Coordinates of C-alpha atoms and ligand atoms in Angstrom, one line a residue:
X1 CA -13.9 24.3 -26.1
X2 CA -17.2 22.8 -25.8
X3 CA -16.0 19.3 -27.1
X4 CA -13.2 19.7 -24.1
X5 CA -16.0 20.2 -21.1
X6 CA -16.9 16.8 -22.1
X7 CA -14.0 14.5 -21.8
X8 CA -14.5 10.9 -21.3
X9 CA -17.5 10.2 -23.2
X10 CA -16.1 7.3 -24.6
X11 CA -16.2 4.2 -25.9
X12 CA -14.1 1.8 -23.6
X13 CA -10.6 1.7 -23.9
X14 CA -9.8 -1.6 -26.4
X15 CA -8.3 -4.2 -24.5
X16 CA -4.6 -3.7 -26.6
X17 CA -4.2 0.4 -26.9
X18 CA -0.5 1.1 -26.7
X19 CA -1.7 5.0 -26.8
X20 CA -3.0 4.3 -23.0
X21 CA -0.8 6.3 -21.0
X22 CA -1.4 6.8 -17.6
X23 CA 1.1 8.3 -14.7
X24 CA 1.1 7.1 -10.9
X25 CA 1.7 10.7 -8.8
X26 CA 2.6 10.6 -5.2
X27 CA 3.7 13.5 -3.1
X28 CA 6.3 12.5 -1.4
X29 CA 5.1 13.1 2.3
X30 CA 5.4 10.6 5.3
X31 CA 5.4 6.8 4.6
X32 CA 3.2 5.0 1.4
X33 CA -0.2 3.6 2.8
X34 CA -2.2 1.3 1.2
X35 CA -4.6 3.7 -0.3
X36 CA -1.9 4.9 -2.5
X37 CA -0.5 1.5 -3.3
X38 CA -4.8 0.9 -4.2
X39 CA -4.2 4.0 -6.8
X40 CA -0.7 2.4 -8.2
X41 CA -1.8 -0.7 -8.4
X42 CA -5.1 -0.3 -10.7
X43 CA -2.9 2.2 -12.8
X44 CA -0.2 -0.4 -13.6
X45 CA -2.8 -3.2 -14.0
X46 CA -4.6 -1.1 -16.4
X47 CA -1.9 0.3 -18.4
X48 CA -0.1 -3.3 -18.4
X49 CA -3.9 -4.6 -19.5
X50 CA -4.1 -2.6 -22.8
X51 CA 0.0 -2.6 -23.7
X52 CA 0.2 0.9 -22.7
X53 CA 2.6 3.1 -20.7
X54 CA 3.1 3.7 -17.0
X55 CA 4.1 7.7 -15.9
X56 CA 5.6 7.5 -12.6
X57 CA 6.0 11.2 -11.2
X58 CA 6.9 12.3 -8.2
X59 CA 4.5 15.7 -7.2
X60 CA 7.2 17.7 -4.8
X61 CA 6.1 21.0 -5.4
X62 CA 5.3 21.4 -1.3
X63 CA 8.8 21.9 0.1
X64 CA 7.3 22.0 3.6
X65 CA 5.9 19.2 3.1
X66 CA 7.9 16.8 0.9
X67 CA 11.0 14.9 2.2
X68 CA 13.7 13.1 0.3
X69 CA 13.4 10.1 2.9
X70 CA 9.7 9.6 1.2
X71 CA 10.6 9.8 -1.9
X72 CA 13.5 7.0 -1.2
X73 CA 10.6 5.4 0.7
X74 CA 8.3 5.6 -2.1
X75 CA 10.7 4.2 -4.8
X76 CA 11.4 1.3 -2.8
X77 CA 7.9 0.4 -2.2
X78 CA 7.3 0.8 -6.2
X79 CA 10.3 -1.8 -6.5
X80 CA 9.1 -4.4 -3.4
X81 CA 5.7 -4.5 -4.5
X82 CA 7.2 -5.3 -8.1
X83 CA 5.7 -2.4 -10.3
X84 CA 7.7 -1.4 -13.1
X85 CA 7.1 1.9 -14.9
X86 CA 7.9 3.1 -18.8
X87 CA 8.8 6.8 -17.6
X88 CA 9.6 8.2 -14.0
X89 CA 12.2 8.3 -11.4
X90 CA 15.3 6.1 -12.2
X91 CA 14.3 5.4 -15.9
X92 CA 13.9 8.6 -18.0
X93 CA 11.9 9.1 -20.6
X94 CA 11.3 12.0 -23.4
X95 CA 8.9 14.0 -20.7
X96 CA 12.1 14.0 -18.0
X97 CA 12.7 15.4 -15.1
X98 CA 9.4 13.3 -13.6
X99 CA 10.2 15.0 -10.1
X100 CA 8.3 18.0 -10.1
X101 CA 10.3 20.3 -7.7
X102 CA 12.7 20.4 -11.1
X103 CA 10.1 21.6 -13.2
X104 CA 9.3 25.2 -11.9
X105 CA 10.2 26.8 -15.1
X106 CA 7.5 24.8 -17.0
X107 CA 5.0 25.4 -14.5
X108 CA 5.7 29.5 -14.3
X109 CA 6.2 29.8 -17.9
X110 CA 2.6 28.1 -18.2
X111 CA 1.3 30.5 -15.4
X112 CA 2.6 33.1 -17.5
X113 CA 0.9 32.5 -21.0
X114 CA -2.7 31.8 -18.6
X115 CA -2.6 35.2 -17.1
X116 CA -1.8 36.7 -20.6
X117 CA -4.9 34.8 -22.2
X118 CA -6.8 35.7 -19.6
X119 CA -7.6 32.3 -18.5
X120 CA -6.3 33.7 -15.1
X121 CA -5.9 36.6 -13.1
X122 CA -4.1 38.4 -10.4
X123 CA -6.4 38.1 -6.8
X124 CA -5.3 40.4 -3.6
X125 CA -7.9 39.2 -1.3
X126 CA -6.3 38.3 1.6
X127 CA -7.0 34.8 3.6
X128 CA -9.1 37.1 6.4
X129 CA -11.1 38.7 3.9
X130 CA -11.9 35.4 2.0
X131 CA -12.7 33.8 5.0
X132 CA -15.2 37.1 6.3
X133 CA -17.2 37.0 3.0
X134 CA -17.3 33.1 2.8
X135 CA -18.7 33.4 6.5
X136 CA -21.7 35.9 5.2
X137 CA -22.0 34.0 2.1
X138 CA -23.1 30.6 4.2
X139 CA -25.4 32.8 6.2
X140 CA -27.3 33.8 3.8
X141 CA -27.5 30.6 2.1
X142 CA -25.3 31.7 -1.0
X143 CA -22.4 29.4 -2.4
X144 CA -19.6 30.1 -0.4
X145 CA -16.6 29.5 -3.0
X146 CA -14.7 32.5 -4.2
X147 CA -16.9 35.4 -5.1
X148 CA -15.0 36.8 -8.1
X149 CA -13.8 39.9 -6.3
X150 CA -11.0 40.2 -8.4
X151 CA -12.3 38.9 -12.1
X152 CA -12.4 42.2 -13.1
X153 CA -10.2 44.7 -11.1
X154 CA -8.8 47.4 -13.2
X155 CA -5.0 48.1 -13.5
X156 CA -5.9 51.2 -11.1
X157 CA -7.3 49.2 -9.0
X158 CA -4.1 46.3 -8.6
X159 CA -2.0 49.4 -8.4
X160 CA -3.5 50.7 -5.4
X161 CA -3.7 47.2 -3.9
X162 CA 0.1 46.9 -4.6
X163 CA 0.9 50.2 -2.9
X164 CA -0.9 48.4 0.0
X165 CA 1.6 46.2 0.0
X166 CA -0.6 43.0 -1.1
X167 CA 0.6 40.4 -3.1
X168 CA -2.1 38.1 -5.3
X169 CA -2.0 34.9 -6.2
X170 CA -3.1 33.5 -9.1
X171 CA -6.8 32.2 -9.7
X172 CA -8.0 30.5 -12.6
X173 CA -11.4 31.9 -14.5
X174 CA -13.6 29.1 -14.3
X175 CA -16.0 28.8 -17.4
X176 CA -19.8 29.8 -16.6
X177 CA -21.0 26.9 -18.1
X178 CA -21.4 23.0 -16.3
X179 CA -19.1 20.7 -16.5
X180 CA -20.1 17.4 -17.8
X181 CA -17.9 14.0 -17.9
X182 CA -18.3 10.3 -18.3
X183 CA -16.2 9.1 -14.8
X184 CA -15.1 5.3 -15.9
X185 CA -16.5 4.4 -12.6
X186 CA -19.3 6.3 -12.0
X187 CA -20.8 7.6 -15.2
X188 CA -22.2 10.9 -16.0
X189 CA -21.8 13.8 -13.7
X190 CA -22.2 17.2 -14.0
X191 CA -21.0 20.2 -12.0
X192 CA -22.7 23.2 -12.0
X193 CA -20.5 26.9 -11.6
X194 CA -22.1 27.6 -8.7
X195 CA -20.5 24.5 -7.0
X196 CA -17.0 25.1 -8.9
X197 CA -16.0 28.6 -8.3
X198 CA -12.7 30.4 -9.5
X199 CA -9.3 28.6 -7.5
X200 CA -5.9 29.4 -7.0
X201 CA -3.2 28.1 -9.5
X202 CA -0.3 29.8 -8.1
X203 CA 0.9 31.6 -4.5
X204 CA 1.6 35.1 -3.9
X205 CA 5.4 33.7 -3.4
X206 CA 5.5 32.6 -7.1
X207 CA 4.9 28.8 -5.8
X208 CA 2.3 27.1 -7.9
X209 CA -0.1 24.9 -6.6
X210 CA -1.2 20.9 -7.1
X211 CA -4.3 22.5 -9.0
X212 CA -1.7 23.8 -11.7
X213 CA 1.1 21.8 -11.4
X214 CA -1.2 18.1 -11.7
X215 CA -2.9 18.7 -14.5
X216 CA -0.4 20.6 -16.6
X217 CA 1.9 17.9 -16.3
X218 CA -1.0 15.4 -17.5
X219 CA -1.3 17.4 -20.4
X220 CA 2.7 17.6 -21.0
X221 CA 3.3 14.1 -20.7
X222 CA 0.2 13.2 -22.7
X223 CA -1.9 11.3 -20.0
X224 CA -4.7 9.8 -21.3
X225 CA -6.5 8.0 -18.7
X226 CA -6.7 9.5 -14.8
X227 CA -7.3 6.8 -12.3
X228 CA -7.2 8.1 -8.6
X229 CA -9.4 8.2 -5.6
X230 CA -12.6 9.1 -5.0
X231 CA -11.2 12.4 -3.1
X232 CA -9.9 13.9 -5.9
X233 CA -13.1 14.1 -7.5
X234 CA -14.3 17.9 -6.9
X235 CA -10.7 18.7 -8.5
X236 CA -11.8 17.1 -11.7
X237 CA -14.1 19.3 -13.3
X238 CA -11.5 22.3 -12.1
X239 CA -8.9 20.4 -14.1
X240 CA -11.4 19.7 -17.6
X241 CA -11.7 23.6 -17.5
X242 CA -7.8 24.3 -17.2
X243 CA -7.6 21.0 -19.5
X244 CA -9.7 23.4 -22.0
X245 CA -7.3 26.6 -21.4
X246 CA -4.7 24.6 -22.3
X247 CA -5.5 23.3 -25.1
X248 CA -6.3 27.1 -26.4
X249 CA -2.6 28.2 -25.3
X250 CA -1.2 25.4 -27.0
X251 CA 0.3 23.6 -23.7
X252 CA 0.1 19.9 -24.5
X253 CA -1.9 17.9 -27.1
X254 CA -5.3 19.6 -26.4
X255 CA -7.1 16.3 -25.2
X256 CA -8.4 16.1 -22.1
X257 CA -7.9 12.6 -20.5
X258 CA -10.3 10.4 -19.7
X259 CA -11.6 10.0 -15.1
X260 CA -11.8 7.2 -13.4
X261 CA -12.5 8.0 -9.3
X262 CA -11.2 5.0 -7.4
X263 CA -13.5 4.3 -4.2
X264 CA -13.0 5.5 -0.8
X265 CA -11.4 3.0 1.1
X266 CA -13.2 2.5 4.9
X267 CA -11.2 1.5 7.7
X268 CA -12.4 0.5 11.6
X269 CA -15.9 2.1 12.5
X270 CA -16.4 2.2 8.8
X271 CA -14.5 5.4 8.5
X272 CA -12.7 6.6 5.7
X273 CA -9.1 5.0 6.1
X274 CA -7.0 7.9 6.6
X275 CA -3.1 7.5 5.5
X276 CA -2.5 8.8 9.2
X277 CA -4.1 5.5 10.4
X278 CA -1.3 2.8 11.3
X279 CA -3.3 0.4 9.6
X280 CA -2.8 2.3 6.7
X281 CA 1.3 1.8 6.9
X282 CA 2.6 -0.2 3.9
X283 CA 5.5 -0.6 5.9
X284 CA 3.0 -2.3 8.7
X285 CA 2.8 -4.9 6.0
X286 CA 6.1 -5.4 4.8
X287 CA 7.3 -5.8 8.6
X288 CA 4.6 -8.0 9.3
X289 CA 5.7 -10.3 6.4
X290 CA 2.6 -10.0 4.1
X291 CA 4.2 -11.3 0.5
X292 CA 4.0 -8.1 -1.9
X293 CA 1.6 -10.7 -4.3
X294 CA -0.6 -11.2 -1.2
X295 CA -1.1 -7.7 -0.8
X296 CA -1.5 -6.2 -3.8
X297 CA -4.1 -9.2 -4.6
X298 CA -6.2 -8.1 -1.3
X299 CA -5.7 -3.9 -2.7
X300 CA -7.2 -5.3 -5.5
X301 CA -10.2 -6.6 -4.1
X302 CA -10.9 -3.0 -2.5
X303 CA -13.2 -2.3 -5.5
X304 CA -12.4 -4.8 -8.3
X305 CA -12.7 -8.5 -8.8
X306 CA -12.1 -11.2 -10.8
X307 CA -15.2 -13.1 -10.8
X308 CA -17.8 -13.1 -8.3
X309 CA -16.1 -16.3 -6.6
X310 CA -12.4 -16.1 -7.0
X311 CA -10.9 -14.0 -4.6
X312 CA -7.1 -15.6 -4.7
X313 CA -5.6 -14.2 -8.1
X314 CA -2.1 -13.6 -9.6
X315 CA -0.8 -10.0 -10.8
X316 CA -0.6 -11.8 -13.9
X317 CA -4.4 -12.8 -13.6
X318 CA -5.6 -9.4 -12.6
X319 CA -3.6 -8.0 -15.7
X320 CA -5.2 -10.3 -18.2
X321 CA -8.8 -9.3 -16.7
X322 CA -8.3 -5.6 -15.4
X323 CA -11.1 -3.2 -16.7
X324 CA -11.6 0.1 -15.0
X325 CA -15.5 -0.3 -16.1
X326 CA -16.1 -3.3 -13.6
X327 CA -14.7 -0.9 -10.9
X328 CA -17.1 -0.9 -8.1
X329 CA -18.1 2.6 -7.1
X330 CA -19.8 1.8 -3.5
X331 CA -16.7 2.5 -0.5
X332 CA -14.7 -0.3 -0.3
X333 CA -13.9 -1.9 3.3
X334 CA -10.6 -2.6 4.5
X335 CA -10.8 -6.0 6.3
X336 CA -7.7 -7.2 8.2
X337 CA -8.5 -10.7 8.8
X338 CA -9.6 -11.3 4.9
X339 CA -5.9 -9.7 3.6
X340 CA -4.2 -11.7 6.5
X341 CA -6.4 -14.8 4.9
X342 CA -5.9 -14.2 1.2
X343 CA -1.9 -13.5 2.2
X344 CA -1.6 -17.1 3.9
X345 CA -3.3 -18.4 0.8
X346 CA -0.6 -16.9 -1.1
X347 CA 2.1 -18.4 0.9
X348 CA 0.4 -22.0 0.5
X349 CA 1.4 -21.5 -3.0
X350 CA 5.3 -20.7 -3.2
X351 CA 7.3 -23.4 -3.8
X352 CA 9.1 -24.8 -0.4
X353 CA 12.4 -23.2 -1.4
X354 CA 11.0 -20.0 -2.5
X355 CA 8.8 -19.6 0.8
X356 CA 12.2 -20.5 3.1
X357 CA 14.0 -18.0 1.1
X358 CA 11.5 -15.8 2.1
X359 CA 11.8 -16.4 5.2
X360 CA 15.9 -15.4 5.7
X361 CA 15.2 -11.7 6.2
X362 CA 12.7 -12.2 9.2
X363 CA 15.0 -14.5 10.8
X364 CA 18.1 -12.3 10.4
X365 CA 16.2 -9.3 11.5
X366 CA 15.2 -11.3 14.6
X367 CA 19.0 -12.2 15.3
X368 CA 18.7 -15.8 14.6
X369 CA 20.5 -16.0 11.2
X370 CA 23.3 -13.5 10.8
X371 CA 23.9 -11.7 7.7
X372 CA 25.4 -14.3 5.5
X373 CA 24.0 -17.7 6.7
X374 CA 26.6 -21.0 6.7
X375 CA 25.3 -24.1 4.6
X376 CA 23.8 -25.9 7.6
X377 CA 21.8 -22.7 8.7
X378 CA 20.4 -22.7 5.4
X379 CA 19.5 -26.7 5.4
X380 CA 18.1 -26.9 8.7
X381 CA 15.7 -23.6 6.9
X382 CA 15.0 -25.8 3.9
X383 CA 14.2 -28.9 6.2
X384 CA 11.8 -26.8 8.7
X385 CA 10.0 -24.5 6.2
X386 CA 7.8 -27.0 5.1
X387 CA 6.6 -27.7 8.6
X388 CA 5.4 -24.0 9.1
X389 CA 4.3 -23.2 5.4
X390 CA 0.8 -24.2 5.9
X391 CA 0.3 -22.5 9.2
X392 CA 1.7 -19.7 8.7
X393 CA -0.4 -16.2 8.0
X394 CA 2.6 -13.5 7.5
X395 CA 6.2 -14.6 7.5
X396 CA 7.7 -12.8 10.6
X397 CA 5.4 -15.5 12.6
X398 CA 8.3 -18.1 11.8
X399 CA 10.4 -16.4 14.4
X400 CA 8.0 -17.5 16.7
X401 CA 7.7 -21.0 15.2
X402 CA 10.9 -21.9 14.2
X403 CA 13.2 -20.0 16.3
X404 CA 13.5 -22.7 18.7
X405 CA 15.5 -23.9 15.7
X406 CA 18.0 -21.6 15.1
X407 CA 18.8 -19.7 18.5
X408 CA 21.7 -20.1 20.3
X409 CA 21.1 -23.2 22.7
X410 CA 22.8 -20.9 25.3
X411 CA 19.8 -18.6 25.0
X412 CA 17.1 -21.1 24.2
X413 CA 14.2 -20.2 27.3
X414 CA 10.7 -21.4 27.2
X415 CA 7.3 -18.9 27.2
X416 CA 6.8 -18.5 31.0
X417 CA 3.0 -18.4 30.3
X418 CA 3.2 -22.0 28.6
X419 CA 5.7 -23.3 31.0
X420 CA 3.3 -22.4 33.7
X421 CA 0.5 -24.1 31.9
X422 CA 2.6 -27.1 30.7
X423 CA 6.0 -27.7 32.9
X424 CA 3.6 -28.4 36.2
X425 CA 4.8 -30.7 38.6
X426 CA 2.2 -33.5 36.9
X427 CA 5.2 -33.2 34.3
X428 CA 7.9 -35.0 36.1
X429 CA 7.1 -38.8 35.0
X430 CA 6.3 -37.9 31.7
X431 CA 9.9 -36.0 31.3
X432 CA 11.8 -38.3 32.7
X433 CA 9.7 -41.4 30.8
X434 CA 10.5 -39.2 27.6
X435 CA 14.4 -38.7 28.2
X436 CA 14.8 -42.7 29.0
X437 CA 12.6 -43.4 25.7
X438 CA 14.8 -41.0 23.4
X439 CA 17.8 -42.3 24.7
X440 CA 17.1 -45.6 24.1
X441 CA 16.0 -45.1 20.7
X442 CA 18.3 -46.6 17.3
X443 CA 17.1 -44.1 14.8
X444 CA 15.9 -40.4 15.6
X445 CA 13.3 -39.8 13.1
X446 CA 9.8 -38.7 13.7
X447 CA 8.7 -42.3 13.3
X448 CA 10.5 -44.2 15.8
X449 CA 10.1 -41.3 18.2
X450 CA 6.3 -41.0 17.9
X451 CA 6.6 -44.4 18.6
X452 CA 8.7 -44.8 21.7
X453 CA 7.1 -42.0 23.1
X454 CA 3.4 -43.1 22.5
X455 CA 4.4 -46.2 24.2
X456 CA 6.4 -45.0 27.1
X457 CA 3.6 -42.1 28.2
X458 CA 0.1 -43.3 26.7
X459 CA 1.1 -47.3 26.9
X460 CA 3.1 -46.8 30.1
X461 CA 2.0 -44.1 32.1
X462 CA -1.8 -44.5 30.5
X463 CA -1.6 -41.0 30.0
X464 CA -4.3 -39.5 27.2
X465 CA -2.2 -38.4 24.0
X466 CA -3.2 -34.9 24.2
X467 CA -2.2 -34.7 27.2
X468 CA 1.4 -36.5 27.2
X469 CA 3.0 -34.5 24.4
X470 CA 2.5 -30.5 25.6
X471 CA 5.0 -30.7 28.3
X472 CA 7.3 -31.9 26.1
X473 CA 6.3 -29.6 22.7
X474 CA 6.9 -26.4 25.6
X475 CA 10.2 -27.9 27.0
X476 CA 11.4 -28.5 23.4
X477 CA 10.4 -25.7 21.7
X478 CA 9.7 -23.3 24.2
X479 CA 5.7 -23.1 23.1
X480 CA 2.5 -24.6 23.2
X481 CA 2.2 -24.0 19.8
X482 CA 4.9 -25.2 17.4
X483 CA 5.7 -27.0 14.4
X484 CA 4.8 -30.9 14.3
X485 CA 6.7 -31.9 17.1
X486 CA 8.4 -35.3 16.2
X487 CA 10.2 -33.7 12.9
X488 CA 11.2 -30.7 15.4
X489 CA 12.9 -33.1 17.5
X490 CA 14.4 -35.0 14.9
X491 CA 15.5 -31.1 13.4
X492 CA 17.1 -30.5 16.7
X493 CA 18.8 -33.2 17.2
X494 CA 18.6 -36.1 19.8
X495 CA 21.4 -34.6 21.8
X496 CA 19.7 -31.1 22.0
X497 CA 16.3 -32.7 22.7
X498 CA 17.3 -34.2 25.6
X499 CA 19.4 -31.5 26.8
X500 CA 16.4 -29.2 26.6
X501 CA 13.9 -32.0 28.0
X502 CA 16.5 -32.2 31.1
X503 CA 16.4 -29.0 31.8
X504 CA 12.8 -29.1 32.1
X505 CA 13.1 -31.8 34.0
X506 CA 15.3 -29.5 36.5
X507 CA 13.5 -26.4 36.6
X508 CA 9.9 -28.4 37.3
X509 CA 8.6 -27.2 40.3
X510 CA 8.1 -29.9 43.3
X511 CA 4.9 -31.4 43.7
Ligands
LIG1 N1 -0.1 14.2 -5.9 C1 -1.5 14.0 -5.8 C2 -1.7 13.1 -4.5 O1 -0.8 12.4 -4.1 C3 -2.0 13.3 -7.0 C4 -3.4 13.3 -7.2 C5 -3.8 12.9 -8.6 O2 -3.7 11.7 -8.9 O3 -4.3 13.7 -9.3 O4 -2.8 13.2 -4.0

């Protein structure tokens, strides 16, 4: 017993320890955010790390609460960001089922053999009366946890409570001792009983509670490392003392695993992100067009890093170096523009046919590729990529930057705000200088047309270069800001260049 209040003292894991196992535990309740993604990610990095194995489980205890649209949600997050997991959901394993809504019997059966060793007991107080004594308790400057009311009520005493018509939960006998552990991030810490009173295990429906269902199931499926957030952490030394009970009813192996509190993760006004917070949305991210390697390598910074001056790292990378010990305890800061920066750094680094691949969904969902794209779609994709690939941040920006491209020519309009800025009256001689130049031109390649158009509107018309080409970059691609703008004419085509450049021409208004 005593050796169990102390889990965690240590020494650190060896870097190859296939008897790491470590489980990934969701509740399936509205859409994965970034914190959890935070907690999945340093789980799978540091059971991949030391060769060890990976417990997905799904925690659906809280029917009203739980959906089967967040689960589906949650799996195929697991699957875009490219985890992969030993035991869970879709892949078995010898401690199946990993859902915990199909594991009731376990946890009652459990609940059960507790109450019989004593290690819990029945408690009638009701939510008012809990709440009038914890009330009186702060008053007076007492703890204000659960008063142990019902520790040692007679069987007279439940009858008559029964006959009231009162129905108790279960509440687990916390040890009178503190609780001491070595956290793999933060070191030592103690709890004292005062600060850990007596909890509920199970409601007065039957329904037993995370505090039960989360740490039985750790000790089932023989977890041996828990690595989670920081706001789990007053659970923990609730969980060592169950860990202990459990051991002494002979539910799992009897060790307690070693804790690991990930940091808080701080959002705007340096509050705690909260998964509420649409910043927090993983699917924010995955609509945006942040790669999955971008993001998890930016998650990873939120307490961990490589070395002091590399930020940019592969999964791969992180999995060679991962140690839970170099975890930084200090609250983490979720900073927008440095994921957006270390995602477009990612995106540098795909090859050109990867990063246009990429790129098909964005386009399709934006109704300029249809489902199953013809040959030429595709070329004209592989030809244009590489214009964008280094100005791009997050790949649904290449509906904006190449959709000029790819929409119907029917449809094609220009950005009234540029046209307004660009397509002024001033534009007329440079238009109509630029439609005689193209169509005098042999070959339509970015070469010869930087060429004939420098010399028709800076030679010619002595206008300044940075001036002379915006009129025709929004007339062509309907923005002031595009892709290079010879290759895009020579991608469009000299017949849809000038078709577009007339109708600029047309619409201008008079001087
Ligand atoms: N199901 C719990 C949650 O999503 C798991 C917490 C834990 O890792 O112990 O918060």
């Amino acid at each position: 017993m005593a050796n169990s209040t102390a889990p965690g003292a240590t020494p650190a894991t060896p870097d190859k320890d296939p008897s790491v196992r470590v489980r990934f535990c969701p509740s399936p309740t509205g859409n994965p955010h970034v914190g959890l993604v935070r907690t999945a990610l340093f789980n799978w990095a540091f059971a991949r790390h030391h060769g060890g194995t990976m417990v997905f489980r799904i925690e659906d205890t809280d029917a009203a609460r739980d959906s089967e649209d967040s689960y589906n949600q949650l799996l195929d997050a697991m699957r875009w960001l490219g985890f992969d997991w030993d035991e869970g959901p879709e892949v078995g394993g010898p401690h199946a089922p990993y859902r915990q809504s199909q594991r009731m019997d376990v946890y009652a059966d459990v609940a059960r053999r507790l109450h019989e060793a004593g290690h819990a007991y029945e408690c009638f107080c009701s939510t008012e009366e809990l709440d009038a004594r914890r009330e009186a308790a702060r008053a007076a400057g007492l703890p204000s946890g659960y008063d142990g009311l019902c520790r040692t009520l007679t069987d007279e005493q439940k009858a008559i409570f029964r006959a009231e018509g009162r129905q108790p939960i279960l509440r687990f006998r916390m040890p009178d001792h503190t609780i001491v552990f070595e956290d793999l991030v933060r070191g030592t810490l103690s709890f004292e009983p005062k600060d850990v009173p007596d909890y509920g295990i199970v409601r007065a429906n039957g329904a037993p509670l995370y505090t039960l269902v989360n740490p039985v199931d750790d000790a089932l499926m023989g977890i041996t490392h828990v690595l989670r957030g920081e706001d789990l952490l007053s659970s923990t030394p609730r969980q060592i003392a169950l860990y202990a009970a459990l051991a002494e009813i002979g539910v799992g192996s009897g060790a307690t695993p070693s804790f690991g509190h990930l940091p808080y993760v701080m959002g705007e006004g340096n509050k705690k992100l909260s998964k509420r917070d649409p910043q927090a949305s993983l699917n924010l991210y995955r609509e945006r067009g942040f790669l999955p390697e971008g993001l998890l390598n930016y998650l990873a910074l939120l307490g961990w890093s490589l070395a002091e001056d590399r930020d940019r790292f592969s999964m791969a990378e992180m999995v060679e170096a991962f140690d839970i010990a170099k975890v930084n305890a200090n609250p983490a800061r979720f900073d927008l523009k440095k994921c957006e920066s270390i995602n477009a750094d990612h995106l540098r680094l795909l090859s050109p046919e990867d990063f246009a691949h990429r790129l098909v969904p964005y386009l399709q969902r934006a109704e300029l590729l249809p489902a199953e794209p013809t040959a030429a779609q595709l070329e004209l994709l592989a030809k244009a990529a590489p214009l964008t690939q280094e100005r791009m941040v997050v790949l649904s920006e290449v509906v904006d930057m190449l959709g000029f491209l790819f929409v119907d020519p029917s449809a094609f309009t220009v950005d009234p705000a540029d046209a307004a800025k660009a397509l002024t009256a001033d534009a007329r001689p440079v238009l109509a200088a630029s439609i005689k130049a193209l169509e005098e031109l042999g070959e339509f390649s970015p070469e010869p047309i930087q060429a004939a158009l420098r010399e028709a509107l800076v030679e010619g018309l002595g206008i300044k270069p940075k001036f002379a080409f915006t009129p025709l970059r929004v007339a062509v691609t309907g923005r002031r800001i595009s892709p290079p703008l010879f290759e895009s004419m020579e991608l469009l085509g000299r017949r849809e260049t000038l078709r577009r450049l007339t109708a600029a021409l047309d619409a201008l208004p008079s001087a």
